[in-house]
PDB file of C-alpha atoms in Angstrom:
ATOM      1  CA  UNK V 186      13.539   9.548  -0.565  1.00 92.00           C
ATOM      2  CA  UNK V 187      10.544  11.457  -1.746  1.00 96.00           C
ATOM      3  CA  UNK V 188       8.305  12.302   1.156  1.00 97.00           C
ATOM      4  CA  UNK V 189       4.701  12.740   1.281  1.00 98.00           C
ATOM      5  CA  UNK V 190       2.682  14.903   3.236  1.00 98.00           C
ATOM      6  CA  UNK V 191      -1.072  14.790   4.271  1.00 98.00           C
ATOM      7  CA  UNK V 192      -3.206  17.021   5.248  1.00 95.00           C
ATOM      8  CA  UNK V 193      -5.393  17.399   7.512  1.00 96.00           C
ATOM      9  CA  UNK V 194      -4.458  14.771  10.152  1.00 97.00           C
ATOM     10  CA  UNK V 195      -8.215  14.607  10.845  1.00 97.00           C
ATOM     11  CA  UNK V 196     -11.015  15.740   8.752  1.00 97.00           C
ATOM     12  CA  UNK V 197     -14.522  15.734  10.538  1.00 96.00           C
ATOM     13  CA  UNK V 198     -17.334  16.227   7.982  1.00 95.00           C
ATOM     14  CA  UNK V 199     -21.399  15.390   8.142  1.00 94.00           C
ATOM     15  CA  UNK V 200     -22.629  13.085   5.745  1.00 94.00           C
ATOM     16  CA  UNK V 201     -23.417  14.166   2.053  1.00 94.00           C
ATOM     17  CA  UNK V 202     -20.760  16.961   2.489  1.00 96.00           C
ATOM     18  CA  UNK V 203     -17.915  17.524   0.645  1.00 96.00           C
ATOM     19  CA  UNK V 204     -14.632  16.350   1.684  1.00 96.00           C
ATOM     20  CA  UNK V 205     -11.255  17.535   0.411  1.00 97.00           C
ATOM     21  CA  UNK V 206      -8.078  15.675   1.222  1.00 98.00           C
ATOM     22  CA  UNK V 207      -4.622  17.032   0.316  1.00 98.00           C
ATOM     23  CA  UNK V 208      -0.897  15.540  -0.194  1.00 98.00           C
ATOM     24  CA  UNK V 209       1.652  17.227  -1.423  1.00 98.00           C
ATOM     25  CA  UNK V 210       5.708  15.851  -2.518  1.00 98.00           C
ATOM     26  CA  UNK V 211       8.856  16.575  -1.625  1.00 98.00           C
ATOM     27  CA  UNK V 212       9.740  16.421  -5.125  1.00 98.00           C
ATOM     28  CA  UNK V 213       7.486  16.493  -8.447  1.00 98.00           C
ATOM     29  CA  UNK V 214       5.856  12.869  -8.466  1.00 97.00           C
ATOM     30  CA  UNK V 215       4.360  14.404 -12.015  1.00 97.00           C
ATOM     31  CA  UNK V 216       0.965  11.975 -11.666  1.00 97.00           C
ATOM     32  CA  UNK V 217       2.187   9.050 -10.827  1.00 96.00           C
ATOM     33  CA  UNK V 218       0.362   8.995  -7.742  1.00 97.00           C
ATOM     34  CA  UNK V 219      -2.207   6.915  -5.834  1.00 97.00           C
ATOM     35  CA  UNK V 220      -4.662   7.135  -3.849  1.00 98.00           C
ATOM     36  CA  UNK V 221      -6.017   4.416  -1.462  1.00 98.00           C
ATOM     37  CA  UNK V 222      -9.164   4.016   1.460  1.00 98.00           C
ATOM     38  CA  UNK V 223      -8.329   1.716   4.100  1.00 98.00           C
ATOM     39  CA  UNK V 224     -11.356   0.886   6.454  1.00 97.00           C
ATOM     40  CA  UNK V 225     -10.445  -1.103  10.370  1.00 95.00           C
ATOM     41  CA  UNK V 226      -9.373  -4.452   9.944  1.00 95.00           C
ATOM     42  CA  UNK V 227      -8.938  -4.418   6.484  1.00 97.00           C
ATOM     43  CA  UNK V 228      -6.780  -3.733   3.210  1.00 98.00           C
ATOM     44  CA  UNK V 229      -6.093  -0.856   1.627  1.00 98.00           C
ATOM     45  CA  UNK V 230      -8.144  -1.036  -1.299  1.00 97.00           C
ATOM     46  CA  UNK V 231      -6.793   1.193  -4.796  1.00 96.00           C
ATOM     47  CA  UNK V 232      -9.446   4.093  -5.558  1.00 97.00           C
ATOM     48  CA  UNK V 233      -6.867   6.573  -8.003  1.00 97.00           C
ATOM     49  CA  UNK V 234      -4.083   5.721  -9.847  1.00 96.00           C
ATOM     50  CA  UNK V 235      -2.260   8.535 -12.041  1.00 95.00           C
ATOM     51  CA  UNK V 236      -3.569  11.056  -9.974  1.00 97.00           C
ATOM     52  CA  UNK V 237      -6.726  11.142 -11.708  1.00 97.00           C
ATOM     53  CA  UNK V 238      -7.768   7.788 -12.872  1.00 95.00           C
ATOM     54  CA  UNK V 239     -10.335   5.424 -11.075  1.00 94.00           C
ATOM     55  CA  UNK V 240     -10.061   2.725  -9.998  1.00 92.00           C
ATOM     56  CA  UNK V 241     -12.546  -0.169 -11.625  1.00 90.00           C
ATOM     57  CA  UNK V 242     -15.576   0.084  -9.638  1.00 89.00           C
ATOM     58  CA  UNK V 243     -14.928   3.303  -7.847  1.00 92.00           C
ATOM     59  CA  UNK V 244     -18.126   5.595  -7.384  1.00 92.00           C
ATOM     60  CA  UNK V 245     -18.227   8.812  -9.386  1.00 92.00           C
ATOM     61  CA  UNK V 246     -18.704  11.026  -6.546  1.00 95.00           C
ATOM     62  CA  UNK V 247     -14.558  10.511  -5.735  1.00 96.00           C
ATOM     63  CA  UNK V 248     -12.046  12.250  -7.574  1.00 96.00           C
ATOM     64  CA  UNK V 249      -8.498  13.139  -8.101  1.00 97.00           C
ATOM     65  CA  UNK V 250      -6.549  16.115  -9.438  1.00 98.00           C
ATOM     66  CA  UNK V 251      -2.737  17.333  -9.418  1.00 98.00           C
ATOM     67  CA  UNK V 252       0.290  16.673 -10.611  1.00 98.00           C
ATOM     68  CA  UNK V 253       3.934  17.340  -9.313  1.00 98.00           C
ATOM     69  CA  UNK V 254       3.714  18.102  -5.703  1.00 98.00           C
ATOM     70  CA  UNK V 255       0.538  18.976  -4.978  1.00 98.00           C
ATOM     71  CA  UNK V 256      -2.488  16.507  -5.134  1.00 98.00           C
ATOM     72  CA  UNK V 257      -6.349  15.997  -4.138  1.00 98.00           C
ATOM     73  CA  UNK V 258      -8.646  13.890  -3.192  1.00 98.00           C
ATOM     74  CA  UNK V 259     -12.474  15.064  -3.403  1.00 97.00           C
ATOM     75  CA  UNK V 260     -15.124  13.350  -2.330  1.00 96.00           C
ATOM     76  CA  UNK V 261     -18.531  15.234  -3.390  1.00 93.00           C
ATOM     77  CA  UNK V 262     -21.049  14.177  -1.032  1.00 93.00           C
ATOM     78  CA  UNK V 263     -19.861  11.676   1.656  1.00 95.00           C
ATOM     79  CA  UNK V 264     -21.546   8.462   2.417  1.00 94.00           C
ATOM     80  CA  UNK V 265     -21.270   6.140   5.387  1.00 92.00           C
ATOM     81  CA  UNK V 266     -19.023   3.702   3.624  1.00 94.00           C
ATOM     82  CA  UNK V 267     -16.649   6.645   3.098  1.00 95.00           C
ATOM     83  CA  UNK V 268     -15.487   6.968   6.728  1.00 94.00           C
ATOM     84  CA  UNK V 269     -11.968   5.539   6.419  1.00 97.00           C
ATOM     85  CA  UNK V 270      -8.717   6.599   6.181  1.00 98.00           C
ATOM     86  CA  UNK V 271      -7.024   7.985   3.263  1.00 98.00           C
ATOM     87  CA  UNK V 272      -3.509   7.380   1.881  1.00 98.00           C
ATOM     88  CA  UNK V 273      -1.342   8.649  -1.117  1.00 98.00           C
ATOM     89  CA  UNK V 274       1.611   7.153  -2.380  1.00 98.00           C
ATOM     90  CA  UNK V 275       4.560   8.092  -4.421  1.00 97.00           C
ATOM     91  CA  UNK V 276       5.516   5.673  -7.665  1.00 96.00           C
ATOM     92  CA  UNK V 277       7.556   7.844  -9.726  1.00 95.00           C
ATOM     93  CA  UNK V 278      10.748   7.305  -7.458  1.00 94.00           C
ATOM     94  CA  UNK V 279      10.695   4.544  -5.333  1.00 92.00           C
ATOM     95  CA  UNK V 280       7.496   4.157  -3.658  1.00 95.00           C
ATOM     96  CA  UNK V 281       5.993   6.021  -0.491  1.00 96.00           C
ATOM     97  CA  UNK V 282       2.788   6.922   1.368  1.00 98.00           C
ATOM     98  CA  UNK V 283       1.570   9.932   2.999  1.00 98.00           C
ATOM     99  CA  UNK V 284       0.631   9.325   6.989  1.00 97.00           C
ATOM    100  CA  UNK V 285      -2.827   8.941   6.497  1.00 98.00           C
ATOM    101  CA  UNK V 286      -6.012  11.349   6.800  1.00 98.00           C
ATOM    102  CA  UNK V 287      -8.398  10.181   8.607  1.00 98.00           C
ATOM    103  CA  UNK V 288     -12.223  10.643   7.727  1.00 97.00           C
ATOM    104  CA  UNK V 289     -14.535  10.921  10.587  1.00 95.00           C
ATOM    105  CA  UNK V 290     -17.939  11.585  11.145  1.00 90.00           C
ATOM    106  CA  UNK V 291     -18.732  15.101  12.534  1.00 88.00           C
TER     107      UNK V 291
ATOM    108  CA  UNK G 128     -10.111 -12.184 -10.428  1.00 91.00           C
ATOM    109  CA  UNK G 129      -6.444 -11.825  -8.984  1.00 94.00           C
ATOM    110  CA  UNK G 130      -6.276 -13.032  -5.081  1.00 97.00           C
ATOM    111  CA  UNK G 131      -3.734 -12.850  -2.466  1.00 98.00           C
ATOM    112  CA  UNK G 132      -3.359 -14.817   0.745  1.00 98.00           C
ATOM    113  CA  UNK G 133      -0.165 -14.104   3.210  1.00 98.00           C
ATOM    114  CA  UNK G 134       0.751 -16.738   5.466  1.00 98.00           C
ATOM    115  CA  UNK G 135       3.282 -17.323   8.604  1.00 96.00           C
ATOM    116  CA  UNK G 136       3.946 -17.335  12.111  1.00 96.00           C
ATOM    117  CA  UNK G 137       2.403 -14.672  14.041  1.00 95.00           C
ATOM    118  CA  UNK G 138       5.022 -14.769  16.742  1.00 97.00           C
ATOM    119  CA  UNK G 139       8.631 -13.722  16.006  1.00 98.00           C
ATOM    120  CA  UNK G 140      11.182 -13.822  18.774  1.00 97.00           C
ATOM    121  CA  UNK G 141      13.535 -10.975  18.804  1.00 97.00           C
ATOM    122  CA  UNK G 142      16.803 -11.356  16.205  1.00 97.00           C
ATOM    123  CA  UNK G 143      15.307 -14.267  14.572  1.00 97.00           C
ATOM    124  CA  UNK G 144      14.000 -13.987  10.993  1.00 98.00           C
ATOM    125  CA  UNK G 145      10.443 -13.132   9.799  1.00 98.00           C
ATOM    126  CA  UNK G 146       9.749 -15.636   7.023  1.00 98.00           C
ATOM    127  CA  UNK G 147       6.406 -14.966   5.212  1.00 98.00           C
ATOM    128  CA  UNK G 148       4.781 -16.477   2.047  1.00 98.00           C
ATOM    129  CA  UNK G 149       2.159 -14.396  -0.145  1.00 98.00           C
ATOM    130  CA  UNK G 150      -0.138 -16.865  -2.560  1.00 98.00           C
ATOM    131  CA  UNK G 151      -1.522 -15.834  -5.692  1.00 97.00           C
ATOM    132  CA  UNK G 152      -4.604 -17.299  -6.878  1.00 96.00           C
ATOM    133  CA  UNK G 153      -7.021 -16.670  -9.964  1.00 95.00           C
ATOM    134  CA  UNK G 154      -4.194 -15.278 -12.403  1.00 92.00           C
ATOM    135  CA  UNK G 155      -0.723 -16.295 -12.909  1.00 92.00           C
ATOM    136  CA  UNK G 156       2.403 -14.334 -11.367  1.00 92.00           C
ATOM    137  CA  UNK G 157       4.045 -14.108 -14.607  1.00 90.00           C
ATOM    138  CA  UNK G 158       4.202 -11.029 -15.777  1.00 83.00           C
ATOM    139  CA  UNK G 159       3.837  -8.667 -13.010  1.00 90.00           C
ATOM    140  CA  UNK G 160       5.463  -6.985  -9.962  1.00 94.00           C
ATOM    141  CA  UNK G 161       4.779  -8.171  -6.560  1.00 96.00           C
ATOM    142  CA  UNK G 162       4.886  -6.224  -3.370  1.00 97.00           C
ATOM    143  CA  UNK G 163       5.538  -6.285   0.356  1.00 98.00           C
ATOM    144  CA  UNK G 164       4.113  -3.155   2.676  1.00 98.00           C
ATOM    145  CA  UNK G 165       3.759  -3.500   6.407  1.00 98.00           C
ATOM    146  CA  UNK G 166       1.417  -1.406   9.034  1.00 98.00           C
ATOM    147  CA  UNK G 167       2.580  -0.968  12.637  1.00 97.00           C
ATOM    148  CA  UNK G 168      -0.326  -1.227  14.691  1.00 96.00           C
ATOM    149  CA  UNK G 169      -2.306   2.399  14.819  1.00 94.00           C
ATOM    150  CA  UNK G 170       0.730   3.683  12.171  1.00 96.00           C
ATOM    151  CA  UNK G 171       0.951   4.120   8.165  1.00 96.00           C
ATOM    152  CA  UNK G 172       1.957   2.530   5.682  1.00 97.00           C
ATOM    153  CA  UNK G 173       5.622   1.519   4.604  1.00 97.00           C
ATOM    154  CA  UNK G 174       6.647  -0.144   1.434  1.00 97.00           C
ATOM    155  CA  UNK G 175       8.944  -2.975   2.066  1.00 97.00           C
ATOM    156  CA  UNK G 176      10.116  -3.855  -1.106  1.00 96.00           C
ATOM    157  CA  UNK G 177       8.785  -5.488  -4.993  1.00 95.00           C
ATOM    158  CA  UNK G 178      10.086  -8.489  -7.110  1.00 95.00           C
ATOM    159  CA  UNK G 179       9.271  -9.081 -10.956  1.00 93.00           C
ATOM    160  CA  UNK G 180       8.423 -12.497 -11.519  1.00 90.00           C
ATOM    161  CA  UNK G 181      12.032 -13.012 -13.461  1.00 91.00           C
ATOM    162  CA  UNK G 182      13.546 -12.520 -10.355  1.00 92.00           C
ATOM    163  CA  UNK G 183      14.322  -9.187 -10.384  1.00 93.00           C
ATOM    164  CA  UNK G 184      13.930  -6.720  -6.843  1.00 95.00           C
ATOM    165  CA  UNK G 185      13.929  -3.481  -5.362  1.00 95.00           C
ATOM    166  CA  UNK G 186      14.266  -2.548  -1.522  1.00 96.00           C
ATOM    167  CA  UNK G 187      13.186   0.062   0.509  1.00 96.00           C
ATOM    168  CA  UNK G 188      16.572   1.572   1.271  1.00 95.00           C
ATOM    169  CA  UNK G 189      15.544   1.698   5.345  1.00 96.00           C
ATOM    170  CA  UNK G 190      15.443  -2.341   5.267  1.00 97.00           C
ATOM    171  CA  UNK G 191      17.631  -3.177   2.264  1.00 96.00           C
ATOM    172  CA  UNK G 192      20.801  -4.612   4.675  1.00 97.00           C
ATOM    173  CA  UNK G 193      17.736  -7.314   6.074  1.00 98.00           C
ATOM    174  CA  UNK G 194      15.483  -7.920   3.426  1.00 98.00           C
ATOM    175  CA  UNK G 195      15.130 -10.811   0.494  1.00 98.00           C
ATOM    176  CA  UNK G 196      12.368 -10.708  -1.389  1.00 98.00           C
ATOM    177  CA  UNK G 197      12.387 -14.248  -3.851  1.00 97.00           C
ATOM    178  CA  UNK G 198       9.564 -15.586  -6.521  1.00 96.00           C
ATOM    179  CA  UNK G 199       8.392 -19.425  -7.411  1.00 96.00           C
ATOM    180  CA  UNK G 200       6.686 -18.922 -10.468  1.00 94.00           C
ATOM    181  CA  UNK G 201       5.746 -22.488 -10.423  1.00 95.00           C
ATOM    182  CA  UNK G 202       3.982 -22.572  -7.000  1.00 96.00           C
ATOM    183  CA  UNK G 203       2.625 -18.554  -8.249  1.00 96.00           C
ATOM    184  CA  UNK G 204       3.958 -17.903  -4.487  1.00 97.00           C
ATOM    185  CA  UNK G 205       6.690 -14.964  -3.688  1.00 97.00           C
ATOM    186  CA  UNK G 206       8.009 -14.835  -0.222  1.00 98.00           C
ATOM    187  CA  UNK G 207       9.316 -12.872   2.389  1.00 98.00           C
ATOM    188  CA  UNK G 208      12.710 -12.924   4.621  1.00 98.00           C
ATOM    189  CA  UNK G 209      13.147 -10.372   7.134  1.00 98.00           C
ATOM    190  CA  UNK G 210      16.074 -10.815   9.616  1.00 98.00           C
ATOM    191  CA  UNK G 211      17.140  -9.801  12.838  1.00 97.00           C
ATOM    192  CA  UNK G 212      13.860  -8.441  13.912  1.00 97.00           C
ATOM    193  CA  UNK G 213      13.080  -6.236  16.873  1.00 97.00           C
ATOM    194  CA  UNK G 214       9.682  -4.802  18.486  1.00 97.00           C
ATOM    195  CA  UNK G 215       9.682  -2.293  15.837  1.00 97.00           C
ATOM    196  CA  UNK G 216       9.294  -4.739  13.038  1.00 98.00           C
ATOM    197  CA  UNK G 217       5.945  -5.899  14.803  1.00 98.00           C
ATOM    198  CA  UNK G 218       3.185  -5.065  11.993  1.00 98.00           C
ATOM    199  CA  UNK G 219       0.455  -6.050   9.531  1.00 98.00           C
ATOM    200  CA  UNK G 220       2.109  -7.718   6.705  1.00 98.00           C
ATOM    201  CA  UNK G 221       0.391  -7.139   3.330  1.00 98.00           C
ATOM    202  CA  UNK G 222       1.389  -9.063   0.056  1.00 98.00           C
ATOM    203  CA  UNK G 223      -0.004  -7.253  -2.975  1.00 97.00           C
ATOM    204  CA  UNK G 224       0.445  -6.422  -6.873  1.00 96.00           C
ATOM    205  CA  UNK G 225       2.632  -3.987  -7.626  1.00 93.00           C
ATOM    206  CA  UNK G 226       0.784  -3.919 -11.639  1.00 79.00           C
ATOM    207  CA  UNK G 227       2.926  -4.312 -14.912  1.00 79.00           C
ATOM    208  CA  UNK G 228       5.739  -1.574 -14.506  1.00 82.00           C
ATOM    209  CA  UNK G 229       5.665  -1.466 -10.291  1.00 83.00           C
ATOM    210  CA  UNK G 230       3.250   1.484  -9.669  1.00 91.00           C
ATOM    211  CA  UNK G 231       0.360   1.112  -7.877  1.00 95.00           C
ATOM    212  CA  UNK G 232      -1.029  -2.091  -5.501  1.00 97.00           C
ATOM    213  CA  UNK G 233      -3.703  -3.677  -6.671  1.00 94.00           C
ATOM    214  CA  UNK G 234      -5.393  -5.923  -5.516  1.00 96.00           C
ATOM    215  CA  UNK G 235      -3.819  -6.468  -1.610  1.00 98.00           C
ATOM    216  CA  UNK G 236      -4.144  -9.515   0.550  1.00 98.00           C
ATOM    217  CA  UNK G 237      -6.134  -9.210   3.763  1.00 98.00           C
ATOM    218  CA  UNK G 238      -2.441  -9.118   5.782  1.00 98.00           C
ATOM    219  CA  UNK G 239      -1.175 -11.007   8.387  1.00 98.00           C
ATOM    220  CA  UNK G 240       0.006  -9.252  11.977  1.00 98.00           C
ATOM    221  CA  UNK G 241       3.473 -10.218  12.829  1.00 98.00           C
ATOM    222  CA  UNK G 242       4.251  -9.652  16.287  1.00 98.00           C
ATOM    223  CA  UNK G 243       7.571  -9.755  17.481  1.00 98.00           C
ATOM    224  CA  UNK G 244       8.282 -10.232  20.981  1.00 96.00           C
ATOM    225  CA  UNK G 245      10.575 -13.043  23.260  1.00 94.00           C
TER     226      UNK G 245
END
């Protein structure tokens, strides 16, 4: 099983700063990797697919680089909506998620 | 636009089976892969398994020996056996599309919270 590893846990940052979210792979994923916001109570909703590709919809300030085993999530300037939590997942061999980083307002 | 609804009991008594239904609505389950992943409360996310519409599945290898995963293309519904539950099985159920070639999920049903307990 290919594991997936976030990092940080936690990530306190103000609004309208950056935020940086990393995940890295037991094994090389190459880019077929995800990325995915779930706020309480609800879904996970898709916002990267192929490491680098948005989601319909998706606002331009997120953004996602990598391939292999090591991946990011940026976003450039947060906004309320953006506190949430943050998962990757694996699809190149079977399919897994990270544990989660959670967003939180500093 | 693509919608998914899961739907079930809520309460699951330990060893019995966890029967839950996921229906599609606004496109037609032909075609793609469909997708169970659960969420213990406060946890992560696991991926429970995918079916094709023909029939075809995959298992997470931690659940394989308890899982069925089965399609009716004619009600656009795919369902959900789990058996022998125990506490640990207690989670948010989501149904969701799994895309053309099983990759990524989108869109995901709102989930339903399966707690098992006697």
């Amino acid at each position: 099983e290919i594991v997936m590893t976030q990092s940080p846990a936690t990530l306190s940052v103000s609004p309208g700063e950056r935020a940086t979210l990393s995940c890295r792979a037991s094994q090389s994923v190459s880019t077929n990797l995800a990325w995915y916001q779930q706020k309480p109570g609800q879904a996970p909703r898709l916002l990267i697919y192929g490491a680098s590709t948005w989601a319909p919809g998706l606002p331009a300030r997120f953004s996602g680089t990598g391939s292999g085993t090591q991946f990011t999530l940026t976003i450039s300037s947060l906004q309320s909506e953006d506190f949430a939590v943050y998962y990757c997942q694996q699809y190149n061999k079977g399919w897994t998620f990270g544990q989660g980083t959670k967003v939180e307002i500093k | 636009q693509v919608q998914l609804q899961e739907s079930g009991p809520g309460l699951v008594k330990p060893s019995d089976t966890l029967s839950l239904t996921c229906s599609v609505s606004g496109g037609s389950i032909s075609t793609y892969y469909w997708s169970w992943i659960r969420q213990p409360p406060g946890k992560g996310l696991e991926w429970i398994g995918n079916i094709y519409y023909s029939g075809s599945t995959k298992y997470n290898p931690s659940l394989e020996s308890r899982v069925t995963i089965s399609v009716d293309t004619s009600k656009n519904q795919f369902f959900l056996n789990l058996t022998s539950v125990n506490t640990a099985d207690t989670a948010v159920y989501y149904c969701a599309r799994a895309g053309l070639w099983g990759n990524w999920f989108d869109p995901w049903g709102q989930g339903t919270l399966v707690t098992v307990s006697s």
